[in-house]
Coordinates of C-alpha atoms in Angstrom, one line a residue:
M76 CA -1.6 8.7 24.7
P77 CA 1.9 10.3 25.1
P78 CA 2.5 13.6 23.2
M79 CA 4.1 13.6 19.8
P80 CA 8.0 13.6 19.9
A81 CA 9.9 16.8 19.0
R82 CA 9.5 17.6 15.3
W83 CA 13.2 17.9 14.7
V84 CA 14.0 14.6 16.3
A85 CA 11.2 12.8 14.4
W86 CA 12.2 14.3 11.0
T87 CA 15.9 13.6 11.6
A88 CA 15.2 10.0 12.2
T89 CA 12.7 9.9 9.3
L90 CA 15.2 11.3 6.8
W91 CA 18.0 9.0 7.9
V92 CA 15.7 6.0 7.5
T93 CA 14.5 7.3 4.1
A94 CA 18.1 7.9 3.0
I95 CA 18.9 4.2 3.7
A96 CA 15.9 3.1 1.8
A97 CA 16.8 5.4 -1.1
F98 CA 20.3 4.1 -1.3
V99 CA 19.4 0.4 -1.5
R100 CA 16.6 1.1 -4.0
A101 CA 18.5 3.5 -6.3
F102 CA 21.8 1.7 -6.4
H103 CA 22.0 0.3 -10.0
Y104 CA 18.2 0.2 -10.2
G105 CA 18.4 0.1 -14.0
T106 CA 20.2 -3.3 -13.9
P107 CA 19.5 -5.5 -15.7
A108 CA 18.8 -3.1 -18.6
E109 CA 16.4 -5.4 -20.4
I110 CA 12.6 -5.8 -20.0
M111 CA 11.8 -8.1 -17.1
F112 CA 8.6 -10.0 -16.3
D113 CA 5.4 -7.8 -16.7
E114 CA 7.5 -4.8 -17.7
T115 CA 6.9 -6.1 -21.2
Y116 CA 3.3 -4.8 -20.8
Y117 CA 3.6 -1.7 -18.6
A118 CA 6.8 -0.2 -19.9
T119 CA 5.5 -0.7 -23.5
E120 CA 2.1 0.8 -22.6
G121 CA 3.8 3.8 -20.9
Q122 CA 5.5 4.7 -24.2
E123 CA 2.2 4.1 -26.0
L124 CA 0.4 6.6 -23.7
L125 CA 3.0 9.2 -24.6
D126 CA 2.6 8.6 -28.3
H127 CA -1.2 8.1 -28.5
G128 CA -2.8 9.1 -25.3
V129 CA -4.1 5.5 -24.9
E130 CA -2.6 2.1 -24.9
W131 CA -2.1 1.1 -28.6
E132 CA -2.6 -1.9 -30.8
P133 CA -0.2 -1.5 -33.8
S134 CA -1.8 -4.3 -35.8
T135 CA -5.1 -2.4 -36.0
N136 CA -3.7 1.1 -35.5
T137 CA -6.2 1.8 -32.8
G138 CA -6.5 1.8 -29.0
A139 CA -5.8 -1.6 -27.3
F140 CA -8.0 -3.4 -24.8
V141 CA -6.2 -3.4 -21.5
V142 CA -7.6 -4.5 -18.2
H143 CA -6.0 -2.1 -15.7
P144 CA -6.8 1.6 -15.4
P145 CA -4.2 3.9 -16.9
L146 CA -2.7 5.9 -14.0
G147 CA 0.1 3.5 -13.1
K148 CA 1.2 3.4 -16.8
W149 CA 1.0 7.2 -16.9
L150 CA 3.5 7.3 -14.0
I151 CA 5.8 4.9 -15.8
A152 CA 5.4 7.2 -18.9
L153 CA 6.5 10.1 -16.8
G154 CA 9.8 8.3 -16.1
I155 CA 10.2 7.5 -19.8
K156 CA 9.6 11.2 -20.6
L157 CA 12.3 12.2 -18.1
L158 CA 15.0 9.7 -18.7
G159 CA 14.1 8.0 -22.0
N160 CA 12.6 4.7 -23.0
N161 CA 15.1 2.5 -21.1
S162 CA 15.3 0.7 -17.8
L163 CA 16.3 3.9 -15.9
G164 CA 13.2 5.6 -17.3
W165 CA 10.7 2.8 -16.8
R166 CA 11.8 2.2 -13.2
L167 CA 12.3 5.7 -12.0
P168 CA 8.7 6.3 -10.8
T169 CA 8.5 2.9 -8.9
M170 CA 11.9 3.5 -7.3
I171 CA 10.9 7.0 -6.1
L172 CA 7.5 6.1 -4.8
G173 CA 8.8 2.9 -3.2
T174 CA 11.3 5.1 -1.3
V175 CA 8.7 7.7 -0.4
A176 CA 6.5 4.9 0.9
V177 CA 9.2 4.2 3.5
L178 CA 9.1 7.9 4.6
I179 CA 5.3 7.8 4.9
L180 CA 5.3 4.6 6.9
T181 CA 7.9 6.0 9.3
R182 CA 6.0 9.2 9.8
T183 CA 2.7 7.3 10.2
A184 CA 4.2 4.9 12.8
I185 CA 5.7 7.9 14.7
R186 CA 2.2 9.4 14.9
M187 CA 0.4 6.2 15.8
F188 CA 2.9 5.1 18.5
R189 CA 4.1 8.5 19.6
S190 CA 7.6 7.1 19.4
V191 CA 10.6 8.0 17.2
V192 CA 12.1 4.6 18.0
L193 CA 9.1 2.6 16.9
G194 CA 8.5 4.8 13.9
A195 CA 12.1 4.4 12.8
A196 CA 11.8 0.6 13.3
A197 CA 8.8 0.5 11.0
G198 CA 10.6 2.4 8.3
L199 CA 13.7 0.3 8.6
L200 CA 11.7 -2.9 8.4
M201 CA 10.2 -1.7 5.1
A202 CA 13.6 -0.5 3.9
F203 CA 15.0 -3.9 4.6
D204 CA 12.2 -5.9 3.0
G205 CA 13.1 -7.7 -0.2
F206 CA 9.5 -7.8 -1.4
Q207 CA 9.2 -4.0 -1.3
L208 CA 12.7 -3.6 -2.6
V209 CA 12.1 -5.6 -5.8
L210 CA 8.7 -3.9 -6.5
S211 CA 10.5 -0.6 -6.1
R212 CA 13.0 -1.6 -8.8
L213 CA 10.5 -3.0 -11.3
A214 CA 8.2 -1.2 -13.7
I215 CA 5.0 -2.9 -12.7
L216 CA 1.9 -1.5 -11.0
D217 CA 1.9 -3.0 -7.5
I218 CA 4.3 -0.6 -5.7
F219 CA 1.9 2.2 -6.8
V220 CA -1.0 0.3 -5.2
L221 CA 1.0 0.0 -2.0
F222 CA 2.0 3.7 -2.1
F223 CA -1.5 5.1 -2.6
V224 CA -3.2 2.8 0.0
L225 CA -0.5 3.7 2.6
A226 CA -0.6 7.4 1.7
A227 CA -4.4 7.5 2.1
F228 CA -4.3 5.7 5.4
A229 CA -1.6 8.1 6.6
C230 CA -3.9 11.0 5.8
L231 CA -6.7 9.4 7.7
V232 CA -4.5 9.0 10.8
V233 CA -3.6 12.7 10.6
D234 CA -7.3 13.5 10.2
R235 CA -8.0 11.5 13.4
D236 CA -5.6 13.6 15.4
K237 CA -6.8 16.9 13.8
R238 CA -10.4 16.1 14.6
R239 CA -9.6 15.5 18.2
E240 CA -7.6 18.7 18.4
R241 CA -10.6 20.5 17.0
W242 CA -12.8 19.2 19.8
L243 CA -10.1 20.1 22.4
R244 CA -9.8 23.7 21.2
A245 CA -13.6 24.1 21.1
M246 CA -13.8 22.8 24.7
E247 CA -11.0 25.1 25.8
N248 CA -13.0 28.0 24.3
G249 CA -16.1 27.1 26.4
L250 CA -17.9 24.5 24.4
D251 CA -20.0 22.1 26.5
P252 CA -20.3 18.8 24.5
S253 CA -23.1 17.6 26.8
R254 CA -25.5 20.2 25.5
P255 CA -28.0 18.9 22.9
G256 CA -28.0 19.9 19.3
R257 CA -25.6 22.3 17.6
A258 CA -24.9 24.0 20.8
G259 CA -22.9 21.0 21.9
R260 CA -20.8 20.7 18.8
P261 CA -17.9 22.8 17.4
K262 CA -19.0 25.3 14.7
L263 CA -18.0 24.5 11.2
T264 CA -15.2 26.9 10.0
W265 CA -12.8 26.9 7.1
G266 CA -10.2 25.4 9.5
G267 CA -12.7 22.8 10.6
V268 CA -13.0 21.3 7.1
P269 CA -11.4 17.7 7.2
W270 CA -8.8 18.5 4.6
W271 CA -6.7 15.5 5.4
R272 CA -9.7 13.2 5.0
L273 CA -10.5 14.8 1.7
G274 CA -6.8 14.4 0.7
A275 CA -7.2 10.7 1.6
A276 CA -10.1 10.5 -0.8
V277 CA -8.0 11.9 -3.7
L278 CA -5.2 9.5 -2.9
F279 CA -7.7 6.6 -2.7
G280 CA -9.1 7.6 -6.1
L281 CA -5.6 7.7 -7.6
G282 CA -5.0 4.2 -6.2
C283 CA -8.1 2.9 -7.9
G284 CA -6.8 4.5 -11.0
V285 CA -3.9 2.1 -10.8
K286 CA -5.7 -1.1 -9.9
W287 CA -9.3 -1.8 -8.9
S288 CA -8.2 -4.0 -6.0
V289 CA -7.6 -0.8 -4.0
A290 CA -11.4 -0.7 -3.6
F291 CA -11.1 -3.5 -1.1
Y292 CA -9.9 -0.8 1.3
L293 CA -13.0 1.4 1.0
P294 CA -15.2 -0.2 3.6
V295 CA -12.2 -0.4 6.0
F296 CA -11.4 3.3 5.6
L297 CA -15.0 4.3 6.0
L298 CA -15.4 2.2 9.1
L299 CA -12.3 3.6 10.7
M300 CA -13.4 7.2 9.9
V301 CA -16.7 6.6 11.7
L302 CA -15.3 4.7 14.6
W303 CA -12.6 7.3 15.2
E304 CA -15.1 10.1 15.0
V305 CA -17.4 8.4 17.5
G306 CA -14.5 7.8 19.8
A307 CA -13.5 11.5 19.7
R308 CA -17.0 12.5 20.6
R309 CA -17.3 9.9 23.3
H310 CA -14.0 11.0 24.8
A311 CA -15.2 14.7 24.7
G312 CA -18.3 13.8 26.6
V313 CA -20.9 14.0 23.8
R314 CA -24.2 12.5 25.1
R315 CA -25.1 10.7 21.9
P316 CA -21.9 10.2 19.9
W317 CA -23.3 7.7 17.4
R318 CA -26.3 9.8 16.5
D319 CA -24.3 13.0 16.3
T320 CA -21.6 11.4 14.2
F321 CA -24.2 10.3 11.7
L322 CA -25.8 13.7 11.5
D323 CA -22.5 15.6 11.2
E324 CA -20.4 13.2 9.1
I325 CA -22.9 11.8 6.6
G326 CA -22.2 14.7 4.3
W327 CA -18.5 14.4 4.6
V328 CA -18.6 10.7 3.9
A329 CA -20.7 11.3 0.8
L330 CA -18.2 14.0 -0.3
F331 CA -15.3 11.5 0.4
C332 CA -16.9 9.0 -1.9
G333 CA -17.7 11.6 -4.5
I334 CA -14.1 12.8 -4.6
I335 CA -12.9 9.2 -5.0
V336 CA -15.2 8.7 -8.1
A337 CA -14.2 12.1 -9.5
T338 CA -10.5 11.5 -9.0
Y339 CA -10.7 8.0 -10.5
L340 CA -12.5 9.4 -13.7
T341 CA -9.7 12.0 -14.0
T342 CA -7.2 9.2 -14.3
W343 CA -8.9 8.3 -17.6
T344 CA -8.4 11.8 -19.1
G345 CA -6.2 10.5 -21.9
W346 CA -9.0 8.1 -22.9
F347 CA -11.6 10.8 -22.8
L348 CA -9.6 13.2 -24.9
T349 CA -9.0 10.7 -27.8
D350 CA -11.3 9.2 -30.3
T351 CA -9.1 6.0 -30.6
G352 CA -9.4 4.5 -27.2
W353 CA -10.9 1.0 -26.8
K354 CA -14.7 1.4 -26.9
R355 CA -14.3 5.2 -26.9
H356 CA -17.3 5.5 -29.2
Y357 CA -19.0 2.2 -28.5
L358 CA -22.5 3.5 -28.5
S359 CA -22.3 5.1 -31.9
A360 CA -19.8 2.8 -33.7
E361 CA -21.1 -0.5 -32.5
L362 CA -24.6 0.0 -31.3
G363 CA -25.6 2.8 -33.8
R364 CA -26.9 5.0 -31.0
D365 CA -26.4 8.7 -30.5
E366 CA -23.8 9.7 -27.9
V367 CA -24.9 12.5 -25.6
P368 CA -21.9 14.7 -24.7
V369 CA -20.2 13.7 -21.4
L370 CA -22.9 11.2 -20.5
G371 CA -22.2 9.2 -23.7
A372 CA -18.5 9.0 -22.9
L373 CA -19.3 7.8 -19.4
Q374 CA -21.6 5.1 -20.8
N375 CA -18.8 4.0 -23.2
L376 CA -16.4 3.8 -20.2
F377 CA -18.9 1.7 -18.4
Y378 CA -18.9 -0.8 -21.2
Y379 CA -15.1 -0.8 -21.2
H380 CA -15.2 -1.6 -17.5
R381 CA -17.7 -4.4 -18.0
D382 CA -15.4 -6.0 -20.5
A383 CA -12.4 -5.6 -18.2
L384 CA -14.3 -7.1 -15.3
N385 CA -15.3 -10.1 -17.3
F386 CA -11.7 -10.6 -18.3
H387 CA -10.5 -10.5 -14.6
E388 CA -13.1 -12.9 -13.5
G389 CA -12.3 -15.3 -16.3
L390 CA -8.5 -15.2 -15.9
V391 CA -7.9 -18.9 -15.2
S392 CA -4.8 -19.6 -17.3
K393 CA -2.2 -21.4 -15.2
H394 CA 1.2 -19.8 -14.5
P395 CA 4.3 -21.4 -13.0
Y396 CA 4.6 -18.7 -10.4
Q397 CA 0.9 -18.3 -9.4
S398 CA 0.1 -18.7 -5.7
W399 CA -2.9 -18.7 -3.4
P400 CA -3.5 -16.1 -0.7
W401 CA -2.7 -18.6 2.2
Q402 CA 0.8 -18.9 0.8
W403 CA 1.7 -15.3 0.7
L404 CA 2.6 -14.7 4.4
I405 CA 4.6 -18.0 4.6
L406 CA 6.5 -17.2 1.3
G407 CA 5.0 -20.4 -0.2
R408 CA 5.6 -19.3 -3.8
P409 CA 7.6 -16.3 -4.7
V410 CA 8.0 -15.0 -8.3
A411 CA 11.0 -15.4 -10.4
I412 CA 11.4 -12.1 -12.1
Y413 CA 14.7 -12.6 -13.9
Y414 CA 17.3 -15.2 -14.5
G415 CA 20.6 -14.8 -16.4
N416 CA 23.9 -16.6 -16.6
S417 CA 26.6 -14.0 -15.9
P418 CA 30.3 -15.1 -16.0
T419 CA 31.5 -12.3 -13.7
C420 CA 31.3 -14.0 -10.3
G421 CA 34.7 -15.8 -10.6
A422 CA 33.2 -19.3 -10.4
A423 CA 32.7 -21.8 -13.2
D424 CA 28.9 -21.6 -12.9
C425 CA 27.3 -18.2 -12.1
S426 CA 23.8 -17.0 -11.6
S427 CA 22.2 -13.6 -11.9
V428 CA 18.6 -13.6 -10.6
I429 CA 15.8 -11.4 -9.3
T430 CA 13.3 -13.2 -7.1
L431 CA 10.3 -11.4 -5.7
L432 CA 10.7 -12.7 -2.1
G433 CA 10.1 -11.0 1.1
T434 CA 12.8 -10.9 3.7
P435 CA 12.1 -14.3 5.4
V436 CA 12.8 -13.3 9.0
L437 CA 10.4 -10.4 8.6
W438 CA 7.7 -12.2 6.7
W439 CA 7.6 -15.2 8.9
S440 CA 7.0 -12.9 11.8
F441 CA 3.8 -11.5 10.3
I442 CA 1.4 -14.2 11.3
P443 CA 2.5 -14.3 15.0
A444 CA 2.5 -10.5 15.0
L445 CA -1.1 -10.4 13.6
L446 CA -2.3 -12.9 16.3
A447 CA -0.5 -11.0 19.1
T448 CA -1.8 -7.6 17.8
T449 CA -5.4 -9.0 17.8
W450 CA -5.0 -10.3 21.4
L451 CA -3.4 -7.1 22.6
G452 CA -5.9 -4.9 20.8
I453 CA -8.8 -6.7 22.4
S454 CA -7.4 -6.8 25.9
R455 CA -6.2 -3.1 25.8
R456 CA -9.0 -1.8 23.6
D457 CA -6.4 -0.1 21.4
W458 CA -7.6 1.8 18.4
R459 CA -4.3 1.2 16.6
A460 CA -4.7 -2.6 16.7
L461 CA -8.0 -2.5 14.9
A462 CA -6.7 -0.2 12.2
I463 CA -3.7 -2.4 11.7
I464 CA -5.6 -5.7 11.6
L465 CA -8.3 -4.4 9.2
G466 CA -5.6 -2.9 6.9
A467 CA -3.7 -6.2 6.7
L468 CA -6.8 -8.3 6.2
A469 CA -8.2 -6.0 3.5
G470 CA -5.1 -6.6 1.4
I471 CA -5.3 -10.4 1.6
V472 CA -8.7 -11.8 2.7
P473 CA -10.8 -10.7 -0.3
W474 CA -8.5 -12.7 -2.5
F475 CA -9.6 -15.9 -0.7
Y476 CA -13.0 -15.5 -2.5
Y477 CA -11.2 -16.2 -5.8
Q478 CA -9.3 -19.1 -4.3
I479 CA -12.5 -20.7 -3.1
A480 CA -14.1 -20.1 -6.5
D481 CA -10.9 -21.4 -8.2
Y482 CA -11.3 -19.2 -11.2
R483 CA -8.7 -16.5 -10.8
T484 CA -4.9 -16.7 -11.3
M485 CA -3.2 -14.8 -8.5
F486 CA 0.4 -13.9 -7.6
Y487 CA 2.3 -13.1 -4.4
F488 CA 2.7 -9.4 -5.4
Y489 CA -1.1 -9.0 -4.9
A490 CA -0.2 -8.7 -1.1
A491 CA 1.6 -5.4 -1.7
P492 CA -1.0 -3.0 -0.1
A493 CA -1.1 -5.2 3.0
E494 CA 2.6 -5.0 3.7
P495 CA 2.7 -1.7 5.5
F496 CA 0.0 -2.9 7.9
L497 CA 1.8 -6.2 8.5
I498 CA 4.9 -4.2 9.4
L499 CA 2.9 -2.0 11.7
A500 CA 1.6 -5.2 13.4
V501 CA 5.2 -6.3 14.1
V502 CA 6.1 -2.8 15.5
F503 CA 2.9 -2.8 17.6
V504 CA 4.1 -6.1 19.2
L505 CA 7.6 -4.8 19.7
G506 CA 6.2 -1.7 21.4
A507 CA 4.1 -3.9 23.7
L508 CA 7.2 -5.9 24.6
I509 CA 9.1 -2.8 25.4
N510 CA 6.4 -0.9 27.3
A511 CA 4.2 -2.0 30.1
P512 CA 0.5 -1.3 29.5
G513 CA -0.1 2.5 29.5
V514 CA 3.6 3.3 29.4
G515 CA 5.1 5.0 26.3
F516 CA 8.3 6.7 25.4
S517 CA 7.3 9.9 27.2
G518 CA 10.0 10.2 29.8
R519 CA 7.8 9.4 32.8
T520 CA 9.2 7.6 35.9
L521 CA 9.2 3.9 35.6
T522 CA 8.9 1.3 38.4
F523 CA 11.7 -1.2 38.7
A524 CA 9.6 -3.9 37.0
Q525 CA 8.7 -1.6 34.1
S526 CA 12.3 -0.6 33.7
D527 CA 13.4 -4.2 33.6
R528 CA 10.7 -5.0 31.0
R529 CA 11.8 -2.1 28.9
L530 CA 15.4 -3.2 29.0
Y531 CA 14.7 -6.8 27.8
G532 CA 12.0 -5.7 25.4
T533 CA 14.5 -3.2 23.8
I534 CA 17.1 -5.9 23.6
F535 CA 14.7 -8.2 21.8
A536 CA 13.5 -5.5 19.4
A537 CA 17.0 -4.5 18.6
A538 CA 18.0 -8.2 18.0
F539 CA 15.0 -8.6 15.7
L540 CA 15.9 -5.6 13.7
I541 CA 19.5 -6.8 13.4
A542 CA 18.3 -10.2 12.3
V543 CA 16.1 -8.6 9.6
A544 CA 19.0 -6.5 8.4
L545 CA 21.4 -9.4 8.3
C546 CA 18.8 -11.5 6.4
F547 CA 18.3 -8.6 4.0
W548 CA 22.1 -8.4 3.4
Y549 CA 22.3 -12.2 2.8
F550 CA 19.4 -12.2 0.2
Y551 CA 20.3 -8.9 -1.4
P552 CA 22.1 -10.5 -4.4
I553 CA 19.0 -12.4 -5.5
W554 CA 16.9 -9.2 -5.4
T555 CA 19.3 -7.1 -7.5
A556 CA 20.6 -9.5 -10.2
Q557 CA 24.1 -9.6 -8.7
S558 CA 26.3 -12.3 -10.3
I559 CA 27.0 -15.0 -7.7
P560 CA 28.1 -18.7 -7.8
H561 CA 25.3 -21.0 -8.6
D562 CA 25.8 -22.8 -5.3
S563 CA 25.4 -19.5 -3.4
W564 CA 22.1 -18.9 -5.2
W565 CA 20.9 -22.4 -4.3
H566 CA 21.9 -22.0 -0.7
R567 CA 19.4 -19.1 -0.5
M568 CA 16.6 -21.2 -1.7
W569 CA 15.6 -22.2 1.8
L570 CA 12.4 -23.9 0.7
G571 CA 14.0 -25.7 -2.2
N572 CA 12.0 -25.9 -5.4
R573 CA 9.2 -23.9 -3.9
W574 CA 11.4 -20.9 -4.3
V575 CA 12.9 -21.7 -7.7

């Protein structure tokens, strides 16, 4: 693996990419100023959290029954607190975290590929994705899900590098990994605590505090942690890497899960501190039982979760913009967020719309990229490919269960946490086209064949990025409610009524 690029080069590129993402996301992000789509729930509930500490039902003057945890709405409430109960306030947190997600993806790709070029490409692809753009300018929960999943994964990637550096330092100081028992393993010091891994647990718990679907990623992240630890020990020359990994890491894994649970419960602080939240005193008020301090509150929260789970599993009402998981990557059914008739376009018939639709050139490359990443990962035994594929599948495959059962209404924006991994798959393939196996952007001498491959691979990668940017520019009006002639809007509906 080539060394990490110079920090100043990597950060300069990262900040430029982030600035581009910030500009297109912040420009008139409060337009239109009215409530759109599910903002009617989340912006309203954000204000209710500020007023009452819990979501509120005015007709009964008590806490309302809502089916998503409160953290995402608390984040929206923070924007309302800062800028007021208006579109600028509702959407400020999503705009900021949507932009920061581009920064995190850029840094993560630089670390994974050891390439500023490929890292910047990953960031630009997310910056120029209409799906992520719309979610970043809309006060709903899914951009928060994307952010926390990506941030937790980024921490685990850093943790992988730090753990390997720990083994290397120990071996430089005389450690013999082939020795049995503790003598062959680094001593646990304060600096040896996997802080990045524990940070990932906090971020994962926060993600669960936005939507429960983040839990789909728990087995993936646990598996990657174990596989990366085993790989580090095997590379160091440990005689029994699997056994030693189990002995050394079982405690950290347990702590990882414990932090997730503790962090998730913390997101319910507003509910715990009130007496008016839904089922806050279910045991005493409805069952006539005594409530033991702390334990009673946790039991009441359990009953709340039971009701919410029953609601999710029984959500079968049809919606004109619902879609199945197999449609998401082919843009089979985007979501119409807003439609207005604005007379300012200079034509007789104008349209002002916001459609949740990924940049077509980018999204239609995802399936080929996933297939190529799988093939290249198997043939090259590349750890990055496994992480990318599992991350993408975790955001999409579990939803097929509900499609098969046919009892759950689903929408395209459920694919949000998979998007960073889908982009990484594209970048992985672009890197493979540019570089011969085993060759990276490390300045080493190339053979003529390798140099020729790099030239044509770089041309293809640049052409692809330009195509995505041009496609983004073309579709930008229907992601930002710009007033355009009705015919111009219809020309962008490439799949006809499937996109209307």
